[in-house]
XYZ file of C-alpha atoms in Angstrom:
454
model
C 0.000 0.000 0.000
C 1.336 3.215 -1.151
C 0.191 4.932 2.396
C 1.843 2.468 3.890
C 5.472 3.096 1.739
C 5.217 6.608 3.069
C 4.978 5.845 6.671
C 7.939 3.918 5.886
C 10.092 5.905 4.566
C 8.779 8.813 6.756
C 9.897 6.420 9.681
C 13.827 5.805 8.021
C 14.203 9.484 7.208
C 13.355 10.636 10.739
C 15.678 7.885 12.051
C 18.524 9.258 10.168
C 17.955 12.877 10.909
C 17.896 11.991 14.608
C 21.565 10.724 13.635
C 22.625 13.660 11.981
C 21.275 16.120 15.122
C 18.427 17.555 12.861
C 15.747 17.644 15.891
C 14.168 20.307 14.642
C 12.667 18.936 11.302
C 11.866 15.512 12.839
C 8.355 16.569 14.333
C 7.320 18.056 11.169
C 8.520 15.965 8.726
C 6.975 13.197 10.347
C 3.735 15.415 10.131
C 3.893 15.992 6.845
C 4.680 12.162 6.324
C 1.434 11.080 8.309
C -0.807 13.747 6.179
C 0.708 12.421 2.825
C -0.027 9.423 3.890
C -3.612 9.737 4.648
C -3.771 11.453 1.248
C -2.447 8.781 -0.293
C -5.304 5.891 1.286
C -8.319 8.135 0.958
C -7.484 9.636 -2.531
C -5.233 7.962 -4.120
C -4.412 4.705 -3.151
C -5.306 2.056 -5.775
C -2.430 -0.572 -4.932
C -4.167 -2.274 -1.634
C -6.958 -2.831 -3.891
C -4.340 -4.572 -6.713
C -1.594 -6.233 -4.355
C -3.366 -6.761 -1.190
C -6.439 -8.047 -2.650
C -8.237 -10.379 -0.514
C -5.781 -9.876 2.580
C -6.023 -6.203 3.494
C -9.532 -4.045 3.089
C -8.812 -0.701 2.326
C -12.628 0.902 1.953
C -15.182 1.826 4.357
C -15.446 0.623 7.769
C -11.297 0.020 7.930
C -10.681 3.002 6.467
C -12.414 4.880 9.192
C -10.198 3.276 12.119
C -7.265 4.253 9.617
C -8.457 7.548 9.711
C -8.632 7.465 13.599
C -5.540 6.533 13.738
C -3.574 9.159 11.405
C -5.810 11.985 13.254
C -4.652 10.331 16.779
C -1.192 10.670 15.724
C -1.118 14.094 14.213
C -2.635 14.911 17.443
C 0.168 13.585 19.678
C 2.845 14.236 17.369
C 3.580 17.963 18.538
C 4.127 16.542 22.174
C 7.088 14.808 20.937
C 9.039 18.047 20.623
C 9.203 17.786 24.474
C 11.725 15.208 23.455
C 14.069 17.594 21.854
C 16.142 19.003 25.645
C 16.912 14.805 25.039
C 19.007 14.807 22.198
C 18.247 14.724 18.592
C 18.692 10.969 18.550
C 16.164 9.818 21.395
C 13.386 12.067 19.443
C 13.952 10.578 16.577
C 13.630 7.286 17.826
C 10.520 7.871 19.503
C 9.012 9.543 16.262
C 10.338 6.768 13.885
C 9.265 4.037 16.064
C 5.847 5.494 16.363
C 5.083 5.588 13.013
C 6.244 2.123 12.497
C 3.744 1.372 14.728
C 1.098 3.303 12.960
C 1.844 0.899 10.526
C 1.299 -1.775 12.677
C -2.191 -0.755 13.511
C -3.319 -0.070 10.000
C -2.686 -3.679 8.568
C -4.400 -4.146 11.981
C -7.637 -2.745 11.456
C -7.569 -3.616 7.864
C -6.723 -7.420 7.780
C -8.611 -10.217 5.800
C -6.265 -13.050 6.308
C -4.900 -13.887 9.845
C -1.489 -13.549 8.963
C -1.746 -9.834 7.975
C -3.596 -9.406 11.462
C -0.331 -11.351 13.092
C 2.804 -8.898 11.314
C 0.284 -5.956 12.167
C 0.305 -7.042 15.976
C 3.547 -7.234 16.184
C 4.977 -4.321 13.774
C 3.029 -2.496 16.519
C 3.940 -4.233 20.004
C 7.624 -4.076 19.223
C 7.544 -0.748 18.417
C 5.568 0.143 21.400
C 7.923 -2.135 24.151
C 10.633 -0.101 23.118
C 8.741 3.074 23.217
C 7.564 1.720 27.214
C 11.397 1.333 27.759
C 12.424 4.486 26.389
C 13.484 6.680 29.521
C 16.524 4.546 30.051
C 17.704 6.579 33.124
C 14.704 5.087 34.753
C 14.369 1.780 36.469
C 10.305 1.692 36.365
C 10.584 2.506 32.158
C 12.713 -0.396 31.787
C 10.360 -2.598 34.369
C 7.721 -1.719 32.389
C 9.328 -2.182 29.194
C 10.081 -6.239 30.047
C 6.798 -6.875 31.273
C 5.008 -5.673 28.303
C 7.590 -8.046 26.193
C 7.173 -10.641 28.212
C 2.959 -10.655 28.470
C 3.083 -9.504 25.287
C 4.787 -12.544 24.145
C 3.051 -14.329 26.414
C -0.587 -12.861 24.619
C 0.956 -13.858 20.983
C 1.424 -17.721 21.649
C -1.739 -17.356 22.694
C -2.976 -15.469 19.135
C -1.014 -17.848 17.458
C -2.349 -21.250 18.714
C -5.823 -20.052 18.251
C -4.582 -19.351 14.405
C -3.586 -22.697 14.207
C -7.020 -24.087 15.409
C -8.471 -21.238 13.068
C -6.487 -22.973 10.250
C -7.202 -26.451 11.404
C -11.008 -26.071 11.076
C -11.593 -24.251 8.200
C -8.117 -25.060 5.879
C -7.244 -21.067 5.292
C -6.519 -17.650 7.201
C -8.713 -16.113 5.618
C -11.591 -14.255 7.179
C -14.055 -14.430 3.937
C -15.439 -17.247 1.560
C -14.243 -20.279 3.942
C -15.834 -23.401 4.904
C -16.090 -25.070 7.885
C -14.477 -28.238 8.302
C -14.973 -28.855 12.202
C -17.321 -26.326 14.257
C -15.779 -27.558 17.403
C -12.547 -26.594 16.919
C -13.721 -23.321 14.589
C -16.105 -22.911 18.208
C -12.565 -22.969 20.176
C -9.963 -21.278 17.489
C -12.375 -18.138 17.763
C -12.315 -17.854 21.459
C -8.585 -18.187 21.709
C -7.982 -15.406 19.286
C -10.591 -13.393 20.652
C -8.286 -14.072 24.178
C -5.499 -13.169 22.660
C -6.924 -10.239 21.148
C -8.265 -9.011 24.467
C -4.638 -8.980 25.943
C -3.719 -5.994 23.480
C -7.114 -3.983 24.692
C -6.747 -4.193 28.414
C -9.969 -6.625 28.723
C -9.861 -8.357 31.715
C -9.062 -10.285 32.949
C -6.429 -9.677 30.839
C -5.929 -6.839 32.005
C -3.088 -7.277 34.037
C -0.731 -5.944 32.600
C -1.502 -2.680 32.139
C -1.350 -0.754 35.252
C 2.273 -1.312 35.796
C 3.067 -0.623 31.758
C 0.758 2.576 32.106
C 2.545 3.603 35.344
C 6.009 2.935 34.509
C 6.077 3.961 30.743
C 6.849 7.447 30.124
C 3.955 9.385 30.430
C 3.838 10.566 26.900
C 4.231 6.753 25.672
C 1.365 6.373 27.762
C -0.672 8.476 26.079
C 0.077 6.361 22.721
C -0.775 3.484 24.083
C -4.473 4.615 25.646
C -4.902 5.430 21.664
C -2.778 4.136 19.143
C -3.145 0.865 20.551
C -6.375 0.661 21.927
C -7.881 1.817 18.502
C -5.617 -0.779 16.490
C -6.483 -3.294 19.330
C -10.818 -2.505 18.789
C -10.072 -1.937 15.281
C -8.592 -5.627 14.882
C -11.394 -7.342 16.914
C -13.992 -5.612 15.014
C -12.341 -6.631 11.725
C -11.927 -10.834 12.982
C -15.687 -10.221 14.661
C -17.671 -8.994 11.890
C -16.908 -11.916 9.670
C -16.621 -14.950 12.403
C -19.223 -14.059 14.653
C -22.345 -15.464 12.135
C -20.565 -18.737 12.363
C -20.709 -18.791 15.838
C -23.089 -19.875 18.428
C -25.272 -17.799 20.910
C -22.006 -18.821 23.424
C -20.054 -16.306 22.277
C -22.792 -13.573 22.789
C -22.435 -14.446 26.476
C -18.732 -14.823 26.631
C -18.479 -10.866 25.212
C -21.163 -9.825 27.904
C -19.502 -11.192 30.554
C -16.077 -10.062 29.635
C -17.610 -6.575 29.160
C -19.214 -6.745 32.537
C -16.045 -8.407 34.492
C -14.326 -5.495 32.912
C -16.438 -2.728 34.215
C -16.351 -4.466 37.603
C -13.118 -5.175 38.211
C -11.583 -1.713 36.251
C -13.746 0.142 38.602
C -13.451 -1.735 42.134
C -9.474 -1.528 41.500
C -9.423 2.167 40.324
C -11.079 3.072 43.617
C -7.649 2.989 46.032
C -5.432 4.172 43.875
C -3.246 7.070 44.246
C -0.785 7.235 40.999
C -3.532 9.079 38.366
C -1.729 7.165 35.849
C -2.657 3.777 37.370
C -5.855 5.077 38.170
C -6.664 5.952 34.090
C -5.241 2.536 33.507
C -7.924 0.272 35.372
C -10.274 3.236 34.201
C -9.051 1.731 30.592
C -10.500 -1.267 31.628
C -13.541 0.149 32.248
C -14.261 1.856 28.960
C -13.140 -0.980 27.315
C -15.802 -3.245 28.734
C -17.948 -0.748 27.612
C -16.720 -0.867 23.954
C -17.287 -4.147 24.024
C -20.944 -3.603 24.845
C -21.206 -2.298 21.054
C -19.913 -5.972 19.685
C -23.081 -7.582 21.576
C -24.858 -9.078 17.802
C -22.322 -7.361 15.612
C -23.098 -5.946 12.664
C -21.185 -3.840 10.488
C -24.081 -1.580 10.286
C -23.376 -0.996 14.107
C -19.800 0.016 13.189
C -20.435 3.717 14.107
C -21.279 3.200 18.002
C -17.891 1.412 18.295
C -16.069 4.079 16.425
C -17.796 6.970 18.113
C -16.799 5.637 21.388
C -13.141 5.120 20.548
C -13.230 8.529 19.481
C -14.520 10.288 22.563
C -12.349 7.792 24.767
C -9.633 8.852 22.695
C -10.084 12.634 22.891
C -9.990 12.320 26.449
C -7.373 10.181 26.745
C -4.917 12.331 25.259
C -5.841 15.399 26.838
C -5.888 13.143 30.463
C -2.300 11.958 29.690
C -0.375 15.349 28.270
C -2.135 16.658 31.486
C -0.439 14.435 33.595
C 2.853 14.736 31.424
C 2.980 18.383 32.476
C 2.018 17.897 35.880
C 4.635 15.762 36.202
C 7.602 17.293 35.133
C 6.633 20.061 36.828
C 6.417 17.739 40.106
C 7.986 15.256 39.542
C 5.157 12.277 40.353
C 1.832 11.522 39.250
C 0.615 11.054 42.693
C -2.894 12.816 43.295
C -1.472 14.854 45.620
C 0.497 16.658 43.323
C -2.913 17.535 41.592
C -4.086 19.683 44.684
C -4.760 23.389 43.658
C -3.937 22.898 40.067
C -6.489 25.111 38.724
C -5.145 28.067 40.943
C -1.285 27.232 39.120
C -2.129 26.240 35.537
C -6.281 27.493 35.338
C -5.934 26.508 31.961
C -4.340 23.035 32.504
C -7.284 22.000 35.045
C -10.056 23.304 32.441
C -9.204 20.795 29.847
C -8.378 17.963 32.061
C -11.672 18.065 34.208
C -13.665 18.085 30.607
C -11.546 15.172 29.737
C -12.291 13.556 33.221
C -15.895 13.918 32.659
C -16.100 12.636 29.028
C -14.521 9.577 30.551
C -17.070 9.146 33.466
C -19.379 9.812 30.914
C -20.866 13.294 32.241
C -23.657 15.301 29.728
C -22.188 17.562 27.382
C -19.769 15.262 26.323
C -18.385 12.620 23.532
C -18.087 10.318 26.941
C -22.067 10.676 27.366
C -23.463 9.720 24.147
C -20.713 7.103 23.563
C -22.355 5.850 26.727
C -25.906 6.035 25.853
C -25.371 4.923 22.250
C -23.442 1.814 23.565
C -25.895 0.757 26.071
C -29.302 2.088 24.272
C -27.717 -1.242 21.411
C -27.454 -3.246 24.551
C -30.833 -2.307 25.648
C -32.039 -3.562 21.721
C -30.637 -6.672 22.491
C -32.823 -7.821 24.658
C -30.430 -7.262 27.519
C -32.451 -5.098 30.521
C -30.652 -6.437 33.469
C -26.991 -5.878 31.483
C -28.070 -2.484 30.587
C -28.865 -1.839 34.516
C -25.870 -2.568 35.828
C -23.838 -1.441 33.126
C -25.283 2.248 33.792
C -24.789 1.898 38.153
C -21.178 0.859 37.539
C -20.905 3.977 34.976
C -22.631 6.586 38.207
C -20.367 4.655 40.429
C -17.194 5.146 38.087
C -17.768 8.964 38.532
C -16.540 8.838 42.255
C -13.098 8.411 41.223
C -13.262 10.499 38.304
C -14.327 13.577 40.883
C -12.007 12.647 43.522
C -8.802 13.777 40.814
C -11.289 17.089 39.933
C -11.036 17.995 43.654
C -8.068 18.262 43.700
C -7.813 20.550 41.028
C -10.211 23.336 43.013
C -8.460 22.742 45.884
C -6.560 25.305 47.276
C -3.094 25.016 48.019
C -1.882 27.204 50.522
C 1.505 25.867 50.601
C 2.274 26.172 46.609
C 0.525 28.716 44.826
C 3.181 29.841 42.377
C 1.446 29.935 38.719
C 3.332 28.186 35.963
C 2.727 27.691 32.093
C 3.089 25.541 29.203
C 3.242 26.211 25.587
C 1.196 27.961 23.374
C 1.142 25.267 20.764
C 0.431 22.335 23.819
C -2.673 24.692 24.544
C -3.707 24.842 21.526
C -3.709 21.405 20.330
C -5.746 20.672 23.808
C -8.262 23.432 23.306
C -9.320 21.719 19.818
C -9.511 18.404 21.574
C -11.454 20.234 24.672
C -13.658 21.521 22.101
C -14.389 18.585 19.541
C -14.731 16.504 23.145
C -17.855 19.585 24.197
C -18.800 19.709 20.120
C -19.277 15.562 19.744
C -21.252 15.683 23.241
C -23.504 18.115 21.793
C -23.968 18.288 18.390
C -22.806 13.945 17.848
C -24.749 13.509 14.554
C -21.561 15.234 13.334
C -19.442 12.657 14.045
C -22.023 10.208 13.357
C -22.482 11.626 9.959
C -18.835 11.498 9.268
C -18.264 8.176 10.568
C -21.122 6.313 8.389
C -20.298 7.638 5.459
């Protein structure tokens, strides 16, 4: 794919001007390489269709998770340049490897054939356990860093052995025009790549992993990760889903709701004690994706916009939540919610956009968060699912506890620090258009709706 080619060599190029001290040019470049790129799928890009054909899907529903994730990265991109005090070379590894993993996430969400959706998983995990390791001067980055690998690793066997029971019942890895050979084993090879699918999404309980990653990755790697990967992760499942999940029983309508309620459970009783606002967005990632998964109850691709509008608001908010915290941070030095105390009398500006993005995740009205909530749960409701619809919506009110315990904080005063600090006027602006599109989707969400069926 010619979008693809770009990334690439957008990727090498940045690489080598990290080598020759060029930090300057790496953040745009890589801009400019993302933005050609998109250019390149949505207007010009004929040779998917030609070479891929029949492994990679380049229209419609996949191209709108593509999109998501070019916009995600443009997005996150001019937070890199907080790289550049580091030396040309570390920004330019950070840059390169994240568009390598962009890559990664587009044959991802775009896969036909189970080996595509295999190179796409990991083009993306390596790139992000290096990313996870990348502040070598701490201990908890590289901590972090090895238990991604390793659970990551661990999550792949797991991907791969349901591929081989995939393969075993049904003769291809393919996704379309197959033919069942044995539904037991199809029955099994389905759930073990679902598993192994719900490693890379923070499903639990497969969960586990990421609090730690979350808390010991840097915090702007952290940010990726809430996006880049949880859109190629949803993306991915949606893609495998869509086509499998006719040949299936009405088992695997129960395994998804009870996944999507264990995850709400346990995401919520574990965010309750925490005190590092990083591990508390983590199991608070659990959460919202338990709700996501409320939009694959009786997938259809018809229902495809539900799914995407809530990966949009979640991601919106994520971003804003995590370049929050970033700031915070190095201002502080911790992510403990103690650091958060008076924050809107230092940075007013800095404890706007975060309490919108706090809200959109706890799903308050006037917000993306709120109608991805209602959308998701007024589809569970059309199920025929009452009593999952009730306590899906008390573990949302409850969710909101720890949501407004990190807002109070914020309003707070702090007697003993009240000095006023600042950040860029480039940082505010990329997090006033997220504040606004987060206020904008809440209100006005046949916008995005519009856009995203199309």
């Amino acid at each position: 794919m010619l979008s693809m080619i770009i990334l690439t060599i957008t990727g090498v190029l940045v690489l080598f001007l990290g080598l020759r001290k060029g930090k300057e040019l790496i953040v745009p470049i890589a801009a400019l390489g993302v933005v050609a790129a998109g250019g390149s799928y949505f207007f010009y890009d004929t040779m998917g269709q030609e070479w891929m054909k029949g492994m990679m899907a380049t229209q419609a529903i996949p191209g709108v998770f593509v999109g998501l994730l070019l916009v995600c990265t443009l997005l996150l991109l001019p937070f890199l340049n907080r790289y550049q005090p580091r030396g040309a070379g570390e920004m330019g590894d950070v840059t390169g490897l994240l568009l390598f993993a962009i890559i990664g996430g587009m044959m991802m969400v775009s896969h036909e054939d189970l080996m595509i959706l295999f190179l796409g998983i990991e083009m993306l995990s390596i790139a992000m356990y290096i990313l996870a390791g990348s502040d070598r001067r701490i201990i908890q980055s590289n901590e972090a860093s090895l238990k991604y690998f390793i659970l990551g690793a661990f999550a792949s066997a797991i991907f791969l052995f349901g591929v081989g029971l995939y393969y075993v019942a049904t003769g291809t890895f393919k996704l379309v025009d197959f033919k069942i050979i044995s539904p037991e084993i199809f029955a099994i090879g389905i759930m073990v790549i679902f598993a192994g699918l719900a490693f890379k999404v923070s499903l639990a309980p497969f969960h586990f992993w990421a609090p730690d990653v979350y808390q010991g990755s840097p915090t702007l790697i952290t940010a990726i990760m809430a996006t880049i990967v949880k859109i190629a992760g949803f993306g991915a499942l949606f893609q495998f889903l869509r086509y499998q999940v006719q040949h299936a029983g009405d088992w695997f309508y129960w395994l998804i709701a009870l996944i999507a309620i264990t995850s709400m459970l346990i995401g919520n009783v574990m965010a309750f004690g925490q005190r590092s606002v990083k591990r508390l967005l983590a199991y608070s990632g659990v959460v919202q994706a338990g709700f996501i998964l409320v939009g694959f109850l009786h997938l259809k691709s018809e229902n495809s916009w539900m799914i995407l509008f809530y990966l949009v608001a979640y991601a919106l908010a994520s971003i804003v939540s995590f370049v929050a915290i970033y700031f915070v941070e190095s201002k502080k030095g911790s992510d403990d919610i103690a650091e958060f105390k008076g924050l809107f009398f230092q940075n007013p500006f800095l404890a706007v956009v975060f309490t919108i993005a706090l809200l959109s995740l706890g799903g308050g009205p006037l917000t993306a968060g709120f109608m991805a909530k209602l959308f998701v749960l007024y589809h569970a409701a059309g199920t025929g699912s009452p009593f999952f619809v009730v306590v899906a919506l008390v573990l949302a009110v409850i969710s909101m506890y720890y949501y407004f315990k990190v807002i109070n904080q914020f309003f707070t005063n702090d007697q003993e620090s009240t000095a006023s600090w600042k950040i860029g006027w480039t940082y505010q602006a990329v997090l006033v258009l997220i504040s606004a599109a987060t206020l904008c989707f809440g209100i006005f969400p046949y916008w995005l709706i519009r856009w995203i069926s199309a």
